[in-house]
XYZ file of N, CA, C and O in Angstrom:
680
model
N 111.652 122.340 65.780
C 112.225 121.226 66.510
C 112.142 121.538 67.998
O 112.545 122.601 68.449
N 111.656 120.577 68.787
C 111.507 120.771 70.229
C 112.866 120.723 70.914
O 113.780 120.039 70.474
N 112.950 121.500 71.989
C 114.183 121.472 72.773
C 114.343 120.106 73.431
O 113.377 119.508 73.894
N 115.577 119.634 73.458
C 115.851 118.368 74.127
C 115.849 118.604 75.631
O 116.469 119.526 76.133
N 115.122 117.783 76.350
C 115.049 117.896 77.798
C 116.201 117.101 78.392
O 116.375 115.930 78.096
N 117.001 117.760 79.214
C 118.104 117.092 79.879
C 117.594 116.498 81.178
O 117.034 117.204 82.016
N 117.733 115.191 81.300
C 117.288 114.511 82.509
C 118.421 114.474 83.521
O 119.559 114.168 83.194
N 118.086 114.780 84.753
C 119.079 114.777 85.817
C 119.334 113.350 86.285
O 118.446 112.504 86.280
N 120.569 113.106 86.663
C 120.962 111.806 87.205
C 121.929 112.044 88.356
O 122.532 113.114 88.473
N 122.052 111.046 89.176
C 123.028 111.107 90.257
C 123.498 109.701 90.570
O 122.870 108.712 90.186
N 124.601 109.644 91.270
C 125.158 108.355 91.631
C 126.375 108.535 92.512
O 126.637 109.627 93.030
N 127.113 107.457 92.664
C 128.300 107.467 93.511
C 129.444 106.783 92.775
O 129.244 105.766 92.113
N 130.618 107.376 92.900
C 131.850 106.759 92.434
C 132.613 106.320 93.668
O 132.901 107.137 94.544
N 132.881 105.029 93.764
C 133.716 104.483 94.826
C 135.037 104.080 94.191
O 135.068 103.145 93.392
N 136.098 104.783 94.524
C 137.430 104.340 94.115
C 137.930 103.526 95.298
O 138.288 104.082 96.339
N 137.915 102.215 95.159
C 138.283 101.339 96.275
C 139.788 101.293 96.500
O 140.236 101.182 97.637
N 140.558 101.372 95.424
C 142.011 101.436 95.594
C 142.635 102.075 94.365
O 142.284 101.758 93.236
N 143.554 102.992 94.650
C 144.266 103.702 93.603
C 145.688 103.958 94.080
O 145.882 104.395 95.218
N 146.677 103.716 93.232
C 148.031 104.145 93.599
C 148.037 105.662 93.796
O 147.376 106.397 93.061
N 148.758 106.122 94.786
C 148.806 107.545 95.123
C 149.138 108.414 93.906
O 148.568 109.477 93.715
N 150.056 107.952 93.069
C 150.537 108.764 91.937
C 149.459 109.077 90.910
O 149.543 110.091 90.218
N 148.442 108.227 90.799
C 147.435 108.502 89.764
C 146.152 109.129 90.313
O 145.239 109.428 89.550
N 146.083 109.379 91.617
C 144.879 109.987 92.197
C 144.477 111.298 91.509
O 143.291 111.471 91.182
N 145.416 112.213 91.248
C 145.001 113.445 90.544
C 144.455 113.167 89.144
O 143.540 113.851 88.676
N 144.979 112.140 88.495
C 144.508 111.784 87.158
C 143.099 111.192 87.212
O 142.296 111.407 86.304
N 142.815 110.446 88.275
C 141.475 109.880 88.468
C 140.469 111.017 88.643
O 139.392 111.001 88.036
N 140.830 112.006 89.462
C 139.949 113.165 89.641
C 139.732 113.895 88.323
O 138.605 114.286 87.996
N 140.801 114.090 87.570
C 140.696 114.792 86.292
C 139.778 114.021 85.331
O 138.914 114.618 84.676
N 139.943 112.704 85.257
C 139.129 111.891 84.334
C 137.649 111.933 84.729
O 136.775 112.078 83.874
N 137.365 111.803 86.027
C 135.972 111.850 86.486
C 135.378 113.233 86.225
O 134.234 113.351 85.762
N 136.153 114.269 86.497
C 135.674 115.629 86.252
C 135.411 115.893 84.786
O 134.422 116.538 84.423
N 136.285 115.388 83.951
C 136.089 115.569 82.506
C 134.808 114.867 82.046
O 134.053 115.401 81.236
N 134.555 113.669 82.597
C 133.336 112.933 82.239
C 132.087 113.689 82.681
O 131.051 113.637 82.017
N 132.185 114.404 83.808
C 131.046 115.155 84.332
C 130.965 116.580 83.796
O 129.970 117.267 84.002
N 132.024 117.033 83.149
C 132.024 118.371 82.589
C 132.328 119.463 83.592
O 132.015 120.635 83.353
N 132.920 119.097 84.740
C 133.305 120.079 85.750
C 134.413 119.504 86.618
O 134.514 118.295 86.792
N 135.230 120.384 87.167
C 136.323 119.936 88.027
C 135.767 119.320 89.308
O 134.762 119.791 89.848
N 136.418 118.258 89.769
C 136.011 117.601 91.011
C 137.234 117.410 91.901
O 138.363 117.341 91.415
N 136.989 117.341 93.180
C 138.034 117.054 94.161
C 137.534 115.960 95.084
O 136.417 116.060 95.610
N 138.359 114.940 95.284
C 137.991 113.829 96.147
C 138.684 113.969 97.491
O 139.770 114.529 97.586
N 138.069 113.419 98.512
C 138.675 113.320 99.832
C 139.309 111.927 99.905
O 138.622 110.934 100.134
N 140.610 111.855 99.680
C 141.332 110.580 99.627
C 141.714 110.131 101.033
O 142.120 110.935 101.862
N 141.580 108.824 101.271
C 141.951 108.216 102.545
C 142.802 106.988 102.273
O 142.716 106.382 101.196
N 143.578 106.588 103.263
C 144.373 105.371 103.133
C 143.440 104.175 102.948
O 142.374 104.110 103.550
N 143.853 103.226 102.117
C 143.103 101.990 101.921
C 143.834 100.895 102.717
O 144.879 100.432 102.294
N 143.294 100.517 103.873
C 144.003 99.562 104.727
C 144.142 98.161 104.134
O 145.020 97.413 104.542
N 143.328 97.820 103.172
C 143.383 96.482 102.580
C 144.589 96.325 101.649
O 145.136 95.237 101.518
N 145.018 97.417 101.031
C 146.139 97.374 100.091
C 147.111 98.492 100.444
O 146.884 99.653 100.098
N 148.151 98.135 101.133
C 149.136 99.121 101.623
C 149.662 99.986 100.470
O 149.973 99.490 99.403
N 149.719 101.292 100.725
C 150.234 102.232 99.735
C 149.197 102.751 98.763
O 149.503 103.577 97.913
N 147.954 102.290 98.887
C 146.911 102.778 97.988
C 145.929 103.651 98.764
O 145.868 103.617 99.988
N 145.170 104.439 98.020
C 144.180 105.344 98.603
C 142.796 104.979 98.104
O 142.643 104.317 97.073
N 141.793 105.450 98.828
C 140.403 105.203 98.456
C 139.637 106.520 98.559
O 140.048 107.422 99.297
N 138.533 106.616 97.823
C 137.694 107.817 97.870
C 136.268 107.450 97.489
O 136.042 106.495 96.740
N 135.328 108.214 98.019
C 133.919 108.119 97.635
C 133.500 109.499 97.166
O 133.803 110.487 97.822
N 132.792 109.528 96.050
C 132.367 110.808 95.494
C 130.939 110.694 94.989
O 130.645 109.880 94.113
N 130.048 111.486 95.555
C 128.664 111.533 95.087
C 128.596 112.553 93.963
O 129.039 113.688 94.117
N 128.057 112.132 92.828
C 128.025 113.008 91.664
C 126.581 113.282 91.235
O 125.682 112.495 91.512
N 126.410 114.388 90.562
C 125.144 114.748 89.928
C 125.459 115.197 88.521
O 126.457 115.878 88.289
N 124.625 114.797 87.593
C 124.849 115.163 86.203
C 123.680 114.751 85.341
O 122.522 114.866 85.755
N 123.997 114.250 84.167
C 122.987 113.835 83.202
C 122.924 112.315 83.137
O 123.892 111.630 83.479
N 121.785 111.807 82.675
C 121.666 110.377 82.446
C 122.785 109.960 81.494
O 123.036 110.614 80.484
N 123.490 108.919 81.856
C 124.610 108.438 81.056
C 125.964 108.850 81.595
O 126.994 108.332 81.169
N 125.981 109.783 82.555
C 127.264 110.204 83.119
C 127.954 109.072 83.873
O 129.182 109.019 83.930
N 127.200 108.166 84.457
C 127.810 107.012 85.119
C 128.652 106.205 84.139
O 129.784 105.810 84.442
N 128.111 105.987 82.956
C 128.857 105.262 81.912
C 130.082 106.057 81.480
O 131.154 105.485 81.248
N 129.934 107.378 81.389
C 131.083 108.211 81.003
C 132.193 108.151 82.052
O 133.376 108.096 81.719
N 131.828 108.156 83.328
C 132.831 108.054 84.391
C 133.534 106.697 84.318
O 134.763 106.615 84.367
N 132.747 105.627 84.229
C 133.330 104.278 84.179
C 134.261 104.126 82.985
O 135.344 103.544 83.093
N 133.867 104.669 81.856
C 134.713 104.604 80.658
C 135.990 105.413 80.827
O 137.064 104.993 80.393
N 135.876 106.570 81.462
C 137.053 107.425 81.653
C 138.091 106.771 82.560
O 139.291 106.994 82.405
N 137.638 105.948 83.504
C 138.550 105.301 84.447
C 139.061 103.952 83.957
O 139.989 103.391 84.536
N 138.462 103.444 82.925
C 138.787 102.107 82.435
C 140.247 101.961 82.034
O 140.817 100.876 82.131
N 140.897 103.004 81.607
C 142.263 102.909 81.123
C 143.312 102.604 82.178
O 144.407 102.186 81.849
N 142.982 102.827 83.462
C 143.959 102.570 84.518
C 143.677 101.201 85.137
O 142.822 101.049 86.000
N 144.442 100.237 84.711
C 144.199 98.863 85.135
C 144.496 98.636 86.615
O 144.045 97.655 87.182
N 145.227 99.544 87.275
C 145.544 99.368 88.693
C 144.381 99.739 89.609
O 144.429 99.472 90.800
N 143.361 100.375 89.073
C 142.238 100.848 89.891
C 141.242 99.744 90.204
O 140.982 98.875 89.376
N 140.684 99.843 91.388
C 139.481 99.088 91.740
C 138.420 100.144 91.998
O 138.610 101.031 92.824
N 137.308 100.065 91.272
C 136.279 101.092 91.455
C 134.901 100.547 91.127
O 134.756 99.506 90.468
N 133.902 101.283 91.599
C 132.502 101.048 91.260
C 131.878 102.396 90.956
O 132.179 103.385 91.619
N 131.022 102.403 89.976
C 130.244 103.593 89.648
C 128.784 103.163 89.655
O 128.433 102.145 89.047
N 127.967 103.928 90.340
C 126.526 103.661 90.292
C 125.829 104.877 89.708
O 126.289 106.011 89.862
N 124.752 104.607 89.004
C 123.858 105.668 88.526
C 122.465 105.267 88.949
O 121.983 104.195 88.567
N 121.823 106.104 89.759
C 120.487 105.802 90.264
C 119.470 105.815 89.127
O 119.613 106.584 88.174
N 118.420 104.987 89.243
C 117.361 105.050 88.242
C 116.606 106.366 88.366
O 116.547 106.958 89.442
N 116.083 106.819 87.258
C 115.315 108.061 87.257
C 114.112 107.925 86.361
O 113.856 106.860 85.796
N 113.394 108.984 86.217
C 112.217 108.999 85.368
C 112.640 108.660 83.936
O 113.399 109.402 83.317
N 112.237 107.528 83.444
C 112.552 107.124 82.074
C 113.932 106.518 81.892
O 114.367 106.320 80.758
N 114.643 106.217 82.990
C 115.959 105.586 82.842
C 116.184 104.549 83.930
O 115.762 104.721 85.072
N 116.847 103.462 83.538
C 117.198 102.416 84.485
C 118.403 102.853 85.294
O 119.176 103.713 84.882
N 118.577 102.227 86.440
C 119.794 102.416 87.206
C 120.880 101.525 86.622
O 120.615 100.630 85.807
N 122.122 101.776 87.025
C 123.227 100.993 86.494
C 124.375 100.943 87.487
O 124.500 101.818 88.358
N 125.187 99.908 87.355
C 126.396 99.780 88.164
C 127.514 99.210 87.303
O 127.306 98.279 86.529
N 128.677 99.822 87.436
C 129.888 99.349 86.777
C 130.875 98.998 87.873
O 131.064 99.768 88.822
N 131.512 97.833 87.779
C 132.542 97.430 88.730
C 133.801 97.105 87.934
O 133.719 96.491 86.866
N 134.951 97.503 88.475
C 136.226 97.232 87.796
C 137.244 96.728 88.799
O 137.376 97.287 89.897
N 137.960 95.672 88.416
C 139.109 95.195 89.184
C 140.254 94.967 88.205
O 140.017 94.719 87.014
N 141.486 95.038 88.694
C 142.621 94.812 87.799
C 142.592 93.432 87.130
O 142.950 93.307 85.963
N 142.153 92.417 87.851
C 142.162 91.052 87.307
C 140.977 90.751 86.394
O 141.099 89.963 85.460
N 139.825 91.351 86.658
C 138.602 90.987 85.945
C 138.160 91.992 84.889
O 137.329 91.672 84.052
N 138.651 93.220 84.958
C 138.189 94.241 84.025
C 136.862 94.815 84.486
O 136.570 94.858 85.671
N 136.023 95.230 83.530
C 134.769 95.923 83.837
C 133.579 94.976 83.756
O 133.479 94.157 82.843
N 132.663 95.123 84.711
C 131.376 94.439 84.694
C 130.301 95.512 84.723
O 130.398 96.480 85.478
N 129.258 95.331 83.911
C 128.136 96.266 83.877
C 126.844 95.521 84.165
O 126.648 94.398 83.688
N 125.962 96.164 84.926
C 124.631 95.601 85.162
C 123.617 96.715 85.328
O 123.939 97.782 85.855
N 122.402 96.456 84.870
C 121.288 97.349 85.177
C 120.899 97.095 86.628
O 121.087 95.994 87.151
N 120.341 98.131 87.277
C 119.894 97.978 88.654
C 118.466 98.491 88.810
O 118.004 99.320 88.026
N 117.795 97.979 89.833
C 116.439 98.454 90.112
C 116.493 99.605 91.110
O 117.569 100.071 91.485
N 115.335 100.046 91.560
C 115.278 101.215 92.446
C 115.914 100.964 93.810
O 116.266 101.907 94.510
N 116.099 99.688 94.183
C 116.744 99.365 95.454
C 118.235 99.078 95.283
O 118.925 98.784 96.248
N 118.737 99.164 94.051
C 120.153 98.912 93.803
C 120.483 97.469 93.483
O 121.648 97.117 93.319
N 119.475 96.622 93.380
C 119.700 95.217 93.041
C 120.034 95.061 91.560
O 119.467 95.763 90.715
N 120.909 94.125 91.251
C 121.236 93.831 89.858
C 120.019 93.201 89.196
O 119.372 92.316 89.755
N 119.696 93.676 88.007
C 118.599 93.130 87.219
C 119.215 92.332 86.069
O 119.984 92.879 85.279
N 118.892 91.041 86.025
C 119.412 90.192 84.962
C 118.336 90.073 83.884
O 117.237 89.592 84.163
N 118.624 90.518 82.666
C 117.618 90.471 81.593
C 117.191 89.035 81.248
O 117.960 88.081 81.421
N 115.989 88.934 80.766
C 115.402 87.640 80.424
C 116.282 86.835 79.474
O 116.486 85.630 79.675
N 116.824 87.477 78.430
C 117.621 86.721 77.471
C 118.914 86.205 78.090
O 119.420 85.156 77.707
N 119.451 86.900 79.098
C 120.661 86.418 79.773
C 120.342 85.196 80.628
O 121.126 84.247 80.706
N 119.172 85.178 81.257
C 118.743 84.014 82.034
C 118.493 82.832 81.105
O 118.908 81.699 81.382
N 117.862 83.096 79.964
C 117.633 82.011 78.993
C 118.951 81.432 78.494
O 119.085 80.221 78.320
N 119.930 82.300 78.261
C 121.254 81.835 77.826
C 121.886 80.949 78.906
O 122.432 79.880 78.608
N 121.787 81.367 80.162
C 122.340 80.568 81.260
C 121.664 79.195 81.331
O 122.331 78.178 81.543
N 120.353 79.168 81.122
C 119.636 77.890 81.141
C 120.048 77.015 79.963
O 120.203 75.802 80.101
N 120.238 77.638 78.807
C 120.659 76.887 77.620
C 122.054 76.294 77.811
O 122.282 75.122 77.535
N 122.972 77.095 78.296
C 124.346 76.629 78.508
C 124.399 75.602 79.637
O 125.107 74.596 79.545
N 123.638 75.857 80.705
C 123.652 74.959 81.855
C 122.960 73.638 81.596
O 123.341 72.625 82.169
N 121.951 73.665 80.713
C 121.216 72.430 80.434
C 120.716 71.796 81.720
O 120.078 72.455 82.534
N 121.041 70.528 81.899
C 120.621 69.799 83.106
C 121.722 69.782 84.156
O 121.578 69.135 85.188
N 122.808 70.504 83.911
C 123.933 70.562 84.848
C 123.734 71.738 85.795
O 123.969 72.896 85.439
N 123.310 71.432 87.012
C 123.011 72.480 87.993
C 124.249 73.325 88.320
O 124.137 74.536 88.522
N 125.413 72.711 88.359
C 126.637 73.462 88.669
C 126.965 74.461 87.562
O 127.382 75.591 87.832
N 126.760 74.061 86.310
C 127.017 74.972 85.194
C 125.998 76.116 85.178
O 126.347 77.274 84.928
N 124.740 75.800 85.463
C 123.711 76.841 85.548
C 124.071 77.835 86.662
O 123.990 79.050 86.474
N 124.488 77.314 87.789
C 124.900 78.155 88.917
C 126.065 79.053 88.513
O 126.066 80.250 88.813
N 127.043 78.514 87.822
C 128.204 79.285 87.369
C 127.766 80.410 86.436
O 128.202 81.555 86.564
N 126.889 80.107 85.498
C 126.405 81.118 84.549
C 125.610 82.225 85.239
O 125.744 83.399 84.884
N 124.808 81.871 86.214
C 124.028 82.881 86.931
C 124.931 83.755 87.794
O 124.716 84.973 87.903
N 125.959 83.158 88.408
C 126.928 83.953 89.182
C 127.647 84.938 88.259
O 127.883 86.082 88.629
N 127.970 84.505 87.058
C 128.612 85.394 86.079
C 127.668 86.535 85.703
O 128.075 87.702 85.654
N 126.401 86.219 85.475
C 125.409 87.235 85.099
C 125.195 88.265 86.213
O 124.890 89.425 85.943
N 125.389 87.857 87.461
C 125.209 88.751 88.599
C 126.483 89.522 88.961
O 126.452 90.384 89.834
N 127.596 89.183 88.324
C 128.858 89.852 88.640
C 129.455 89.394 89.958
O 130.167 90.152 90.623
N 129.199 88.154 90.329
C 129.636 87.658 91.629
C 131.146 87.706 91.814
O 131.633 88.057 92.892
N 131.915 87.416 90.785
C 133.377 87.445 90.905
C 133.860 88.860 91.247
O 134.780 89.029 92.052
N 133.242 89.877 90.666
C 133.597 91.267 90.954
C 133.226 91.617 92.398
O 134.007 92.235 93.116
N 132.013 91.219 92.802
C 131.595 91.460 94.185
C 132.545 90.790 95.169
O 132.929 91.392 96.174
N 132.927 89.548 94.882
C 133.831 88.820 95.777
C 135.173 89.535 95.913
O 135.718 89.637 97.015
N 135.711 90.024 94.805
C 137.010 90.695 94.854
C 136.931 92.067 95.522
O 137.860 92.476 96.217
N 135.827 92.778 95.332
C 135.704 94.132 95.886
C 135.255 94.166 97.347
O 135.466 95.166 98.030
N 134.649 93.106 97.828
C 134.061 93.126 99.168
C 135.037 93.529 100.272
O 134.695 94.380 101.104
N 136.255 93.014 100.331
C 137.173 93.471 101.395
C 137.478 94.970 101.294
O 137.631 95.645 102.316
N 137.523 95.499 100.091
C 137.802 96.923 99.896
C 136.601 97.772 100.314
O 136.763 98.877 100.812
N 135.408 97.251 100.114
C 134.202 97.966 100.539
C 134.162 98.103 102.058
O 133.781 99.142 102.583
N 134.529 97.049 102.759
C 134.482 97.088 104.220
C 135.469 98.077 104.809
O 135.309 98.510 105.939
N 136.479 98.445 104.059
C 137.444 99.430 104.540
C 136.775 100.765 104.788
O 137.261 101.577 105.563
N 135.628 101.010 104.146
C 134.929 102.287 104.325
C 133.962 102.257 105.502
O 133.319 103.258 105.791
N 133.859 101.125 106.202
C 132.925 101.032 107.325
C 133.188 102.065 108.409
O 132.292 102.461 109.132
N 134.443 102.510 108.506
C 134.782 103.470 109.550
C 135.019 104.868 108.982
O 135.537 105.737 109.657
N 134.620 105.072 107.726
C 134.768 106.386 107.106
C 133.795 107.361 107.774
O 132.725 106.973 108.224
N 134.157 108.630 107.839
C 133.244 109.607 108.451
C 131.955 109.728 107.642
O 131.963 109.642 106.423
N 130.865 109.909 108.350
C 129.559 110.043 107.716
C 129.213 111.525 107.625
O 129.371 112.264 108.593
N 128.753 111.945 106.462
C 128.307 113.324 106.276
C 126.786 113.280 106.147
O 126.250 112.672 105.224
N 126.112 113.887 107.093
C 124.665 113.905 107.072
C 124.177 115.093 106.257
O 124.618 116.219 106.458
N 123.293 114.831 105.322
C 122.709 115.889 104.494
C 121.306 116.182 105.018
O 120.538 115.278 105.274
N 120.997 117.455 105.158
C 119.698 117.848 105.677
C 118.895 118.528 104.582
O 119.410 119.388 103.874
N 117.652 118.142 104.469
C 116.750 118.772 103.513
C 116.173 120.034 104.158
O 115.636 119.978 105.247
N 116.318 121.130 103.472
C 115.809 122.403 103.991
C 114.721 122.907 103.055
O 114.873 122.866 101.839
N 113.655 123.415 103.630
C 112.649 124.049 102.782
C 111.375 123.390 102.762
O 110.708 122.593 102.792
């Protein structure tokens, strides 16, 4: 039997808002999903008083993005996004979660754009029929627009976050 080749993956976890009391639990859950302890640099979230935000770049195996998103799903107070970059033989992915909407999942292309599968577009056309407004509603749902709309103010809170420049050596 041939050895299974482990494919490397990487991505980013954006915790847009978390109550202070559960921040250590969020770190523990993400670390458990990745198989190693992690520490986040928590900052105040100006959009929601009393909450904190963090960005964490992760490296692991293909599928770890799904494991992180699943591990965080139990805390309904969290707003977060998990991305997993596409790699050799694997699609990219994005998970978004808000307290009101729950989890949204989408495949992504190499530029991070949401990819809507053909059968989902056909379903939207079938449901929308000749009603342009209904077709528009279905396509917005397929793109996760409601999640983007709710998370956008929280994303802008990171516009003034410190930038860490990584240098390639060698």
